[in-house]
Amino acid sequence: MRRLINQRPNGVSAPLLGALPFILLLLVYIVASQARLAENPNDKLLPGLDSLVSAIQQVATEPDKRSGALILWRDTAASLVRLGTGVAISALAALLFGIATGALPYARATLSPFIAALALIPPLAILPVLFIVFGLGETSKIVLIVFGIAPFIMRDVAMRVGELPGEQIIKAQTLGANSWQLILRVITPQILPRLLDAVRLALGAAWLFLIAAEAIAAEDGLGYRIFLVRRYLAMDLILPYVAWITLLAFLTDWLLRVANAKLFPWYQGGARRS
Amino acid sequence: MISVRKLWKEYDGQVVLENLNLEVGDHEFVTVVGASGCGKTTFLRMLLGEEQPTRGEFLIDGQPLPDEPGPDRGIVFQRYSVFPHLTVLQNVLLGLEFERAPLLGRLFGARRAEAVEKAEAMLQAVGLYEARHKFPSALSGGMQQRLSIAQSIVKQPKILLLDEPFGALDPGISADMHRLILRLWDEHKMTIFMITHDLKDTRLLVFDKTRLDMQAPEAYGATITYDIPLHVTTPALLRELNEAKTRTERFADVVAVGG
């Protein structure tokens, strides 16, 4: 009998084992839901699978009576645009400031303490300020996401620049590179895949800030919908929305991972070696 | 022509190198050996321009050494000196692109084709032409070092610095690499400083501490204790050896304090 630490699941059992907790959770839910519905058919807390499905069908395929829109898709589009804009702005800012502070000692001395201080401000605490300054429209939501994740990604990028082997930077100088060429040809291309990794890590926080902002003031969006129907205890809509958000988060992460592998084929190999 | 006169290097009161005196002519091949921590690497970093001497002179062709690395002094480190995000060919092209495209650091069209031709010739010379479209992570350690050498030599540096370039390679490959270096040295007529543990037929500099205070190990630094022309195989060898010995004998009567 080999030690437990040396026993590995094979190609068939590994995915099955991975699916097990999901199946268990679903079973527990079904049993609990049936037990509650048997006691009170109008119970709203744990709706049956059939009512979950019909709630999804309604928001996904039937136009809303008031606005005439397909609510699920409109909410999804609105949220993804906010999330995408916020994350894209953050990534761009992180690339600029992260590389500047990572590569140029004068930029580091000037900006690092400021960025570190910004990163310490709890973003939700200044949400009211954002609403007052930028109004209740899209800008304040996007700014909240940027405020929430950009300092984190900036510091991560600056650290990754610092982790590039000093030998490479010296070597580039002996090949005649000036500071600009060094940033353009040596630092930036090696930072891009690491930036994508940092963005993947920051996406969880980005969703948090998006949903918080939508919950407080919005006219559409996934977070807005959840907090709207909460008033009616509409678990039959909230639960599928949560699952949908989870799936979207998983898909964006997967897309970024695939993009990283496709765009920077040298990255994984290099990371293993160093 | 490199001349070092009465050179000292200290870090916060810790003496690393003391009283270094050295003349190296053009197209010499100098091998530097010494125990770890004896300041070989500090010497190399000063040659690169990464470190400045605390006292004394470090001159190249009569001019003080620039205070940052530049294209006249190439370097091959033990590792990490190729760029993992560029293919073999791009790695060699890089130095030419830095020189000829100040703004974008990239060449296009006919100017690129011309640079590619030069880079490919260099890759032929080090035996990496077939691997020119691979990324460094797909190369063996020896191939990566050959790439790093090609990358430096395509810039035609006056001085090439090799910091234990074969330290991580197995002995057979290391010997091949040594032959390659000697051949390139001959073809390109540069001065080479190589920090190593293998002794081959070159001028040999030994770095060591001549004084030691057990109570204050940082008080004294290392210096060049032997300067041996191993490449000279005529009776001149004996004469040179004796001279080198006389030059360093002044330290013979310095007794290690507490040692």
Coordinates of C-alpha atoms in Angstrom, one line a residue:
Chain A
M1 CA 0.0 0.0 0.0
R2 CA 1.6 3.2 -1.1
R3 CA 1.5 6.3 1.0
L4 CA -1.5 8.5 0.6
I5 CA 0.7 11.4 -0.7
N6 CA 1.8 9.2 -3.6
Q7 CA -1.6 7.9 -4.7
R8 CA -2.9 10.0 -7.7
P9 CA -6.3 9.8 -9.4
N10 CA -6.1 8.7 -13.0
G11 CA -7.5 10.4 -16.1
V12 CA -11.0 9.1 -15.6
S13 CA -11.4 9.4 -11.8
A14 CA -9.9 12.9 -11.5
P15 CA -12.8 14.8 -13.4
L16 CA -15.3 12.6 -11.6
L17 CA -13.9 13.5 -8.3
G18 CA -13.9 17.2 -9.3
A19 CA -17.6 16.9 -10.2
L20 CA -18.5 15.2 -7.0
P21 CA -18.9 18.3 -4.7
F22 CA -21.1 20.0 -7.4
I23 CA -23.4 17.0 -7.6
L24 CA -23.5 16.7 -3.8
L25 CA -24.5 20.4 -3.5
L26 CA -27.2 20.0 -6.1
L27 CA -28.6 16.9 -4.4
V28 CA -28.6 18.6 -1.0
Y29 CA -30.4 21.5 -2.6
I30 CA -33.0 19.4 -4.3
V31 CA -33.7 17.4 -1.2
A32 CA -34.0 20.5 1.0
S33 CA -36.1 22.3 -1.5
Q34 CA -38.5 19.4 -1.8
A35 CA -38.8 19.1 1.9
R36 CA -39.7 22.8 2.3
L37 CA -42.1 22.8 -0.6
A38 CA -43.8 19.7 0.7
E39 CA -44.5 21.7 3.9
N40 CA -45.5 25.0 2.2
P41 CA -46.0 25.0 -1.6
N42 CA -45.6 28.8 -1.6
D43 CA -42.2 28.7 0.0
K44 CA -39.8 31.2 -1.8
L45 CA -36.6 30.4 0.0
L46 CA -35.5 27.3 -1.9
P47 CA -37.6 27.2 -5.1
G48 CA -37.6 23.9 -7.0
L49 CA -35.5 23.3 -10.1
D50 CA -38.6 23.8 -12.4
S51 CA -39.3 27.3 -11.1
L52 CA -35.6 28.2 -11.4
V53 CA -35.7 27.1 -15.1
S54 CA -38.9 28.9 -15.8
A55 CA -37.5 32.1 -14.2
I56 CA -34.4 31.9 -16.4
Q57 CA -36.6 31.3 -19.5
Q58 CA -38.7 34.3 -18.7
V59 CA -35.8 36.8 -18.3
A60 CA -33.8 35.3 -21.2
T61 CA -36.5 34.9 -23.9
E62 CA -39.5 37.0 -23.0
P63 CA -39.4 40.8 -23.5
D64 CA -39.9 42.8 -20.3
K65 CA -43.4 44.2 -20.1
R66 CA -42.2 47.7 -19.1
S67 CA -39.1 48.2 -21.2
G68 CA -39.5 45.6 -23.9
A69 CA -36.0 44.3 -23.5
L70 CA -34.7 40.8 -22.8
I71 CA -33.6 41.5 -19.2
L72 CA -30.9 38.8 -18.8
W73 CA -29.0 39.9 -21.9
R74 CA -29.4 43.6 -21.3
D75 CA -28.2 43.1 -17.7
T76 CA -25.3 41.0 -18.9
A77 CA -24.3 43.4 -21.6
A78 CA -24.4 46.4 -19.2
S79 CA -22.4 44.7 -16.6
L80 CA -19.8 43.3 -19.0
V81 CA -19.3 46.7 -20.6
R82 CA -18.7 48.3 -17.2
L83 CA -16.4 45.5 -16.1
G84 CA -14.5 45.4 -19.3
T85 CA -14.0 49.2 -19.5
G86 CA -12.9 49.3 -15.8
V87 CA -10.5 46.4 -16.2
A88 CA -9.1 47.7 -19.5
I89 CA -8.4 51.2 -18.0
S90 CA -6.8 49.6 -14.9
A91 CA -4.6 47.3 -17.0
L92 CA -3.5 50.2 -19.2
A93 CA -2.8 52.5 -16.2
A94 CA -1.0 49.6 -14.5
L95 CA 1.2 49.0 -17.5
L96 CA 2.2 52.7 -17.8
F97 CA 2.7 53.4 -14.1
G98 CA 3.9 49.9 -13.1
I99 CA 6.7 49.9 -15.8
A100 CA 7.6 53.5 -15.0
T101 CA 7.9 52.9 -11.3
G102 CA 9.5 49.5 -11.8
A103 CA 12.1 50.6 -14.3
L104 CA 12.9 54.3 -13.5
P105 CA 14.2 55.0 -10.0
Y106 CA 13.1 58.6 -10.2
A107 CA 9.5 57.6 -11.1
R108 CA 9.6 55.0 -8.3
A109 CA 10.7 57.6 -5.7
T110 CA 8.0 60.0 -6.8
L111 CA 5.0 57.7 -7.4
S112 CA 5.5 54.5 -5.3
P113 CA 4.5 56.0 -1.9
F114 CA 1.4 57.6 -3.5
I115 CA 0.3 54.4 -5.2
A116 CA 0.8 52.5 -2.0
A117 CA -1.3 55.0 -0.1
L118 CA -4.1 54.9 -2.8
A119 CA -4.1 51.1 -2.6
L120 CA -4.8 51.3 1.2
I121 CA -8.0 53.4 0.8
P122 CA -11.0 51.1 1.0
P123 CA -12.6 51.7 -2.4
L124 CA -16.2 51.2 -1.1
A125 CA -15.6 53.9 1.5
I126 CA -15.1 56.5 -1.3
L127 CA -18.0 55.2 -3.4
P128 CA -20.3 58.1 -2.1
V129 CA -17.6 60.5 -3.2
L130 CA -17.5 59.0 -6.6
F131 CA -21.3 59.2 -6.9
I132 CA -21.2 62.9 -5.8
V133 CA -18.3 63.8 -8.2
F134 CA -19.2 61.6 -11.2
G135 CA -23.0 61.4 -10.8
L136 CA -25.0 58.1 -10.7
G137 CA -24.2 57.2 -14.4
E138 CA -21.6 54.8 -15.8
T139 CA -18.6 56.9 -14.9
S140 CA -18.8 56.4 -11.2
K141 CA -19.1 52.6 -11.5
I142 CA -16.1 52.3 -13.8
V143 CA -14.1 54.6 -11.6
L144 CA -14.9 52.5 -8.6
I145 CA -13.6 49.4 -10.4
V146 CA -10.4 51.3 -11.5
F147 CA -9.9 52.6 -8.0
G148 CA -10.4 49.2 -6.6
I149 CA -8.0 47.2 -8.8
A150 CA -5.6 49.6 -10.6
P151 CA -3.3 50.2 -7.6
F152 CA -3.1 46.5 -6.9
I153 CA -2.2 45.7 -10.5
M154 CA 0.3 48.6 -10.7
R155 CA 2.2 47.4 -7.7
D156 CA 2.1 43.9 -9.0
V157 CA 3.5 45.0 -12.4
A158 CA 6.2 47.1 -10.7
M159 CA 7.2 44.1 -8.7
R160 CA 7.4 41.9 -11.8
V161 CA 9.6 44.5 -13.4
G162 CA 11.9 44.3 -10.4
E163 CA 12.0 40.5 -10.7
L164 CA 13.4 40.5 -14.2
P165 CA 17.0 39.2 -13.8
G166 CA 19.4 42.1 -13.4
E167 CA 21.7 40.3 -15.8
Q168 CA 19.2 40.9 -18.6
I169 CA 19.1 44.6 -18.0
I170 CA 22.9 44.9 -17.9
K171 CA 23.1 42.7 -21.0
A172 CA 20.7 45.0 -22.9
Q173 CA 22.8 48.0 -22.0
T174 CA 26.0 46.3 -23.3
L175 CA 24.1 45.8 -26.5
G176 CA 23.6 49.5 -26.7
A177 CA 20.0 50.0 -25.5
N178 CA 19.0 53.4 -24.2
S179 CA 16.3 53.5 -21.5
W180 CA 13.4 53.9 -23.9
Q181 CA 14.6 50.9 -26.1
L182 CA 15.1 48.9 -22.9
I183 CA 11.6 49.5 -21.8
L184 CA 10.2 48.9 -25.3
R185 CA 12.0 45.8 -26.3
V186 CA 13.1 44.1 -23.1
I187 CA 10.8 45.1 -20.2
T188 CA 7.3 45.6 -21.8
P189 CA 7.1 42.4 -23.9
Q190 CA 8.1 40.3 -20.8
I191 CA 5.7 42.2 -18.6
L192 CA 2.6 41.7 -20.8
P193 CA 1.9 38.1 -19.9
R194 CA 2.5 38.9 -16.3
L195 CA 0.1 41.7 -16.6
L196 CA -2.6 39.3 -17.9
D197 CA -1.9 37.1 -14.9
A198 CA -2.3 40.1 -12.5
V199 CA -5.6 41.0 -14.3
R200 CA -6.9 37.4 -13.8
L201 CA -6.2 37.7 -10.1
A202 CA -7.9 41.2 -9.9
L203 CA -11.0 40.1 -11.7
G204 CA -12.6 38.7 -8.6
A205 CA -12.2 42.1 -6.9
A206 CA -13.5 43.8 -10.0
W207 CA -16.7 41.8 -9.9
L208 CA -17.1 42.7 -6.3
F209 CA -16.9 46.4 -6.9
L210 CA -19.1 46.2 -10.0
I211 CA -21.9 44.5 -8.1
A212 CA -21.6 46.8 -5.2
A213 CA -21.8 49.9 -7.4
E214 CA -24.8 48.4 -9.3
A215 CA -26.5 47.5 -6.1
I216 CA -26.5 51.0 -4.9
A217 CA -27.4 53.0 -8.0
A218 CA -28.1 51.6 -11.5
E219 CA -30.9 51.1 -14.0
D220 CA -29.6 47.7 -15.3
G221 CA -26.9 45.2 -14.7
L222 CA -26.5 41.8 -13.0
G223 CA -25.9 43.3 -9.6
Y224 CA -28.8 45.7 -10.0
R225 CA -31.2 42.9 -10.8
I226 CA -30.2 40.7 -7.9
F227 CA -30.6 43.6 -5.4
L228 CA -33.9 44.7 -7.1
V229 CA -35.6 41.3 -6.9
R230 CA -34.3 40.7 -3.4
R231 CA -37.1 42.9 -2.2
Y232 CA -39.6 40.3 -3.5
L233 CA -37.5 37.4 -2.0
A234 CA -37.3 36.1 -5.6
M235 CA -34.8 33.4 -5.0
D236 CA -35.9 31.7 -8.2
L237 CA -34.1 34.6 -10.1
I238 CA -31.3 35.4 -7.7
L239 CA -29.9 31.9 -7.7
P240 CA -29.6 31.6 -11.5
Y241 CA -28.1 35.1 -11.7
V242 CA -25.5 34.1 -9.1
A243 CA -24.7 31.0 -11.1
W244 CA -24.6 33.0 -14.4
I245 CA -22.2 35.6 -12.8
T246 CA -20.0 32.7 -11.6
L247 CA -20.0 31.2 -15.1
L248 CA -19.1 34.5 -16.7
A249 CA -16.2 35.0 -14.2
F250 CA -15.0 31.5 -15.0
L251 CA -15.2 32.1 -18.7
T252 CA -13.3 35.5 -18.6
D253 CA -10.6 33.9 -16.5
W254 CA -10.4 30.9 -18.9
L255 CA -10.2 33.3 -21.9
L256 CA -7.4 35.3 -20.4
R257 CA -5.5 32.1 -19.6
V258 CA -5.9 30.8 -23.2
A259 CA -5.0 34.2 -24.6
N260 CA -1.8 34.3 -22.5
A261 CA -0.7 30.8 -23.7
K262 CA -1.5 31.7 -27.4
L263 CA 0.0 35.2 -27.4
F264 CA 3.1 34.5 -25.4
P265 CA 4.2 30.9 -26.2
W266 CA 7.6 31.6 -24.6
Y267 CA 6.2 32.6 -21.3
Q268 CA 5.3 29.2 -19.7
G269 CA 8.5 27.6 -20.8
G270 CA 10.5 30.5 -19.5
A271 CA 8.7 30.6 -16.2
R272 CA 9.5 26.9 -15.6
R273 CA 13.2 27.3 -16.3
S274 CA 13.9 30.4 -14.2
Chain B
M1 CA 44.5 49.1 -23.4
I2 CA 43.3 48.8 -19.9
S3 CA 45.2 50.2 -16.9
V4 CA 44.4 49.8 -13.3
R5 CA 46.4 51.9 -10.9
K6 CA 46.3 51.7 -7.1
L7 CA 42.6 50.7 -7.2
W8 CA 40.6 50.2 -4.0
K9 CA 37.0 49.1 -3.6
E10 CA 35.2 49.3 -0.3
Y11 CA 31.6 48.8 0.7
D12 CA 30.7 50.6 4.0
G13 CA 34.1 50.1 5.5
Q14 CA 34.5 46.6 4.1
V15 CA 37.5 46.4 1.9
V16 CA 36.9 44.1 -1.1
L17 CA 39.8 44.9 -3.3
E18 CA 43.0 46.6 -2.3
N19 CA 45.9 48.2 -4.2
L20 CA 45.2 46.6 -7.6
N21 CA 47.7 47.4 -10.3
L22 CA 47.3 45.9 -13.8
E23 CA 48.0 46.6 -17.4
V24 CA 46.2 44.6 -20.1
G25 CA 47.0 45.2 -23.7
D26 CA 44.6 45.0 -26.8
H27 CA 43.7 41.5 -27.9
E28 CA 44.8 39.8 -24.7
F29 CA 42.9 36.9 -23.2
V30 CA 42.9 37.2 -19.4
T31 CA 41.6 34.5 -17.1
V32 CA 40.7 35.5 -13.6
V33 CA 40.6 32.9 -10.8
G34 CA 40.2 33.1 -7.0
A35 CA 38.2 31.8 -4.1
S36 CA 34.6 32.8 -3.9
G37 CA 34.2 36.2 -2.2
C38 CA 37.6 37.3 -3.3
G39 CA 36.3 40.2 -5.4
K40 CA 36.6 38.7 -8.9
T41 CA 33.0 39.6 -9.6
T42 CA 33.4 43.1 -8.1
F43 CA 36.3 43.6 -10.5
L44 CA 34.1 42.6 -13.4
R45 CA 31.3 44.8 -12.2
M46 CA 33.7 47.7 -12.2
L47 CA 34.8 46.9 -15.7
L48 CA 31.2 46.8 -16.7
G49 CA 30.6 50.2 -15.2
E50 CA 28.1 48.9 -12.7
E51 CA 30.4 49.8 -9.8
Q52 CA 32.8 52.6 -9.3
P53 CA 36.2 52.3 -7.7
T54 CA 36.5 53.9 -4.2
R55 CA 40.0 55.1 -4.9
G56 CA 42.5 54.8 -7.7
E57 CA 42.2 54.8 -11.5
F58 CA 40.5 52.4 -13.9
L59 CA 41.4 53.6 -17.4
I60 CA 40.5 52.3 -20.9
D61 CA 42.8 53.8 -23.6
G62 CA 43.7 56.5 -21.1
Q63 CA 40.1 57.5 -20.4
P64 CA 38.3 56.8 -17.1
L65 CA 35.8 54.0 -17.4
P66 CA 32.2 55.2 -18.2
D67 CA 29.9 54.9 -15.1
E68 CA 27.4 52.7 -16.8
P69 CA 27.4 49.6 -19.1
G70 CA 27.9 50.4 -22.8
P71 CA 28.3 48.7 -26.2
D72 CA 32.1 48.7 -26.1
R73 CA 32.1 46.2 -23.3
G74 CA 30.1 43.0 -23.9
I75 CA 29.1 40.5 -21.2
V76 CA 28.2 36.9 -21.0
F77 CA 26.8 35.9 -17.6
Q78 CA 26.6 32.4 -16.2
R79 CA 22.8 32.5 -16.8
Y80 CA 19.9 34.8 -17.6
S81 CA 21.8 36.7 -20.2
V82 CA 19.6 35.8 -23.2
F83 CA 16.1 37.2 -23.6
P84 CA 13.5 34.5 -23.2
H85 CA 10.8 36.4 -25.1
L86 CA 12.8 36.6 -28.3
T87 CA 13.8 33.8 -30.7
V88 CA 17.4 33.0 -31.2
L89 CA 17.6 35.2 -34.3
Q90 CA 15.8 38.0 -32.6
N91 CA 18.2 37.8 -29.7
V92 CA 21.1 38.4 -32.0
L93 CA 19.3 41.0 -34.0
L94 CA 18.5 43.0 -30.9
G95 CA 21.9 44.7 -30.6
L96 CA 21.9 45.8 -34.2
E97 CA 18.3 47.1 -33.9
F98 CA 19.2 49.1 -30.8
E99 CA 22.0 50.7 -32.7
R100 CA 20.1 51.4 -35.9
A101 CA 16.6 52.2 -34.7
P102 CA 16.9 54.6 -31.8
L103 CA 13.1 55.3 -31.6
L104 CA 11.4 52.0 -32.2
G105 CA 14.2 49.6 -31.4
R106 CA 13.0 47.6 -34.5
L107 CA 14.2 47.5 -38.1
F108 CA 12.0 46.9 -41.1
G109 CA 12.3 46.1 -44.8
A110 CA 15.7 46.3 -46.4
R111 CA 17.5 47.5 -43.3
R112 CA 16.1 44.5 -41.4
A113 CA 17.1 42.1 -44.1
E114 CA 20.7 43.4 -44.0
A115 CA 20.8 43.0 -40.2
V116 CA 19.3 39.5 -40.4
E117 CA 22.1 38.6 -42.8
K118 CA 24.7 39.7 -40.3
A119 CA 22.9 38.0 -37.4
E120 CA 22.6 34.8 -39.4
A121 CA 26.3 34.8 -40.2
M122 CA 27.0 35.2 -36.5
L123 CA 24.7 32.3 -35.7
Q124 CA 26.5 30.1 -38.3
A125 CA 29.8 30.9 -36.5
V126 CA 28.5 29.6 -33.2
G127 CA 26.6 26.7 -34.7
L128 CA 23.0 27.9 -33.9
Y129 CA 21.8 28.6 -37.4
E130 CA 19.5 25.6 -37.5
A131 CA 17.9 26.7 -34.1
R132 CA 17.4 30.3 -35.2
H133 CA 13.6 30.3 -34.9
K134 CA 13.5 28.6 -31.5
F135 CA 12.9 30.3 -28.2
P136 CA 15.8 30.1 -25.6
S137 CA 13.7 27.9 -23.4
A138 CA 13.9 25.2 -26.1
L139 CA 17.8 25.3 -26.1
S140 CA 20.2 23.5 -23.9
G141 CA 22.4 25.3 -21.4
G142 CA 25.4 25.2 -23.7
M143 CA 23.3 26.5 -26.7
Q144 CA 22.0 29.4 -24.5
Q145 CA 25.6 30.4 -23.7
R146 CA 26.6 30.2 -27.3
L147 CA 23.6 32.4 -28.1
S148 CA 24.7 34.9 -25.4
I149 CA 28.2 35.0 -26.9
A150 CA 26.9 35.5 -30.4
Q151 CA 24.6 38.3 -29.2
S152 CA 27.5 40.1 -27.7
I153 CA 30.1 39.6 -30.5
V154 CA 27.7 40.8 -33.2
K155 CA 28.2 44.3 -31.6
Q156 CA 32.0 44.0 -32.0
P157 CA 32.9 45.1 -28.5
K158 CA 36.5 46.1 -27.7
I159 CA 36.3 44.1 -24.5
L160 CA 34.3 40.9 -23.8
L161 CA 33.6 39.9 -20.2
L162 CA 32.8 36.3 -19.4
D163 CA 31.5 35.7 -15.9
E164 CA 31.9 31.9 -15.3
P165 CA 30.3 31.4 -18.7
F166 CA 30.6 27.6 -18.6
G167 CA 30.1 27.2 -14.8
A168 CA 26.8 25.5 -15.2
L169 CA 27.8 23.2 -18.1
D170 CA 29.2 19.7 -18.0
P171 CA 33.0 19.3 -18.7
G172 CA 32.8 18.1 -22.3
I173 CA 30.6 20.9 -23.4
S174 CA 32.7 23.3 -21.4
A175 CA 35.8 22.3 -23.4
D176 CA 34.0 22.8 -26.7
M177 CA 32.8 26.2 -25.6
H178 CA 36.4 27.1 -24.6
R179 CA 37.6 26.3 -28.1
L180 CA 34.8 28.4 -29.6
I181 CA 35.7 31.3 -27.4
L182 CA 39.4 31.1 -28.4
R183 CA 38.4 31.0 -32.1
L184 CA 36.1 34.0 -31.8
W185 CA 38.8 35.8 -29.8
D186 CA 41.2 35.2 -32.6
E187 CA 38.8 36.3 -35.4
H188 CA 37.4 39.4 -33.7
K189 CA 40.6 40.7 -32.1
M190 CA 39.0 41.8 -28.8
T191 CA 40.3 41.7 -25.3
I192 CA 38.7 39.0 -23.2
F193 CA 38.4 38.8 -19.4
M194 CA 37.1 35.5 -18.3
I195 CA 36.2 34.6 -14.7
T196 CA 36.4 30.8 -14.4
H197 CA 37.6 27.8 -12.5
D198 CA 39.2 26.1 -15.5
L199 CA 42.8 27.1 -16.2
K200 CA 43.6 27.1 -19.9
D201 CA 46.5 28.6 -22.0
T202 CA 45.9 32.2 -21.3
R203 CA 47.3 35.0 -19.1
L204 CA 46.1 34.1 -15.6
L205 CA 45.3 36.6 -12.8
V206 CA 44.9 35.2 -9.3
F207 CA 42.8 37.2 -6.8
D208 CA 43.5 36.5 -3.1
K209 CA 43.6 38.2 0.2
T210 CA 47.2 38.8 1.3
R211 CA 46.4 40.1 4.8
L212 CA 43.8 38.7 7.2
D213 CA 42.7 40.0 10.6
M214 CA 40.6 37.3 12.3
Q215 CA 39.1 40.0 14.5
A216 CA 38.1 42.2 11.6
P217 CA 37.8 40.1 8.5
E218 CA 36.4 43.0 6.5
A219 CA 39.4 45.3 7.2
Y220 CA 41.5 43.9 4.3
G221 CA 40.6 43.1 0.7
A222 CA 41.9 40.9 -2.0
T223 CA 44.4 41.9 -4.7
I224 CA 46.1 40.4 -7.6
T225 CA 48.6 38.0 -6.1
Y226 CA 49.8 36.2 -9.2
D227 CA 49.8 37.4 -12.8
I228 CA 51.0 34.4 -14.8
P229 CA 51.4 34.2 -18.6
L230 CA 50.4 30.6 -19.0
H231 CA 50.2 31.1 -22.8
V232 CA 53.9 31.7 -23.0
T233 CA 55.6 28.4 -23.8
T234 CA 59.2 29.6 -24.4
P235 CA 62.0 30.2 -22.0
A236 CA 60.4 33.6 -21.6
L237 CA 57.9 31.8 -19.4
L238 CA 60.4 31.2 -16.7
R239 CA 61.5 34.8 -16.8
E240 CA 57.9 36.1 -16.7
L241 CA 57.0 33.7 -13.9
N242 CA 59.9 34.9 -11.9
E243 CA 59.1 38.5 -12.5
A244 CA 55.5 37.9 -11.5
K245 CA 56.7 36.2 -8.4
T246 CA 59.0 39.1 -7.5
R247 CA 56.2 41.5 -8.1
T248 CA 54.0 39.8 -5.6
E249 CA 56.8 38.8 -3.2
R250 CA 56.4 42.0 -1.3
F251 CA 53.5 40.3 0.4
A252 CA 55.4 37.3 1.5
D253 CA 56.6 38.9 4.7
V254 CA 53.1 40.1 5.7
V255 CA 52.1 37.7 8.4
A256 CA 48.4 37.0 8.8
V257 CA 47.4 38.6 12.1
G258 CA 45.9 36.2 14.5
G259 CA 46.1 33.5 11.8

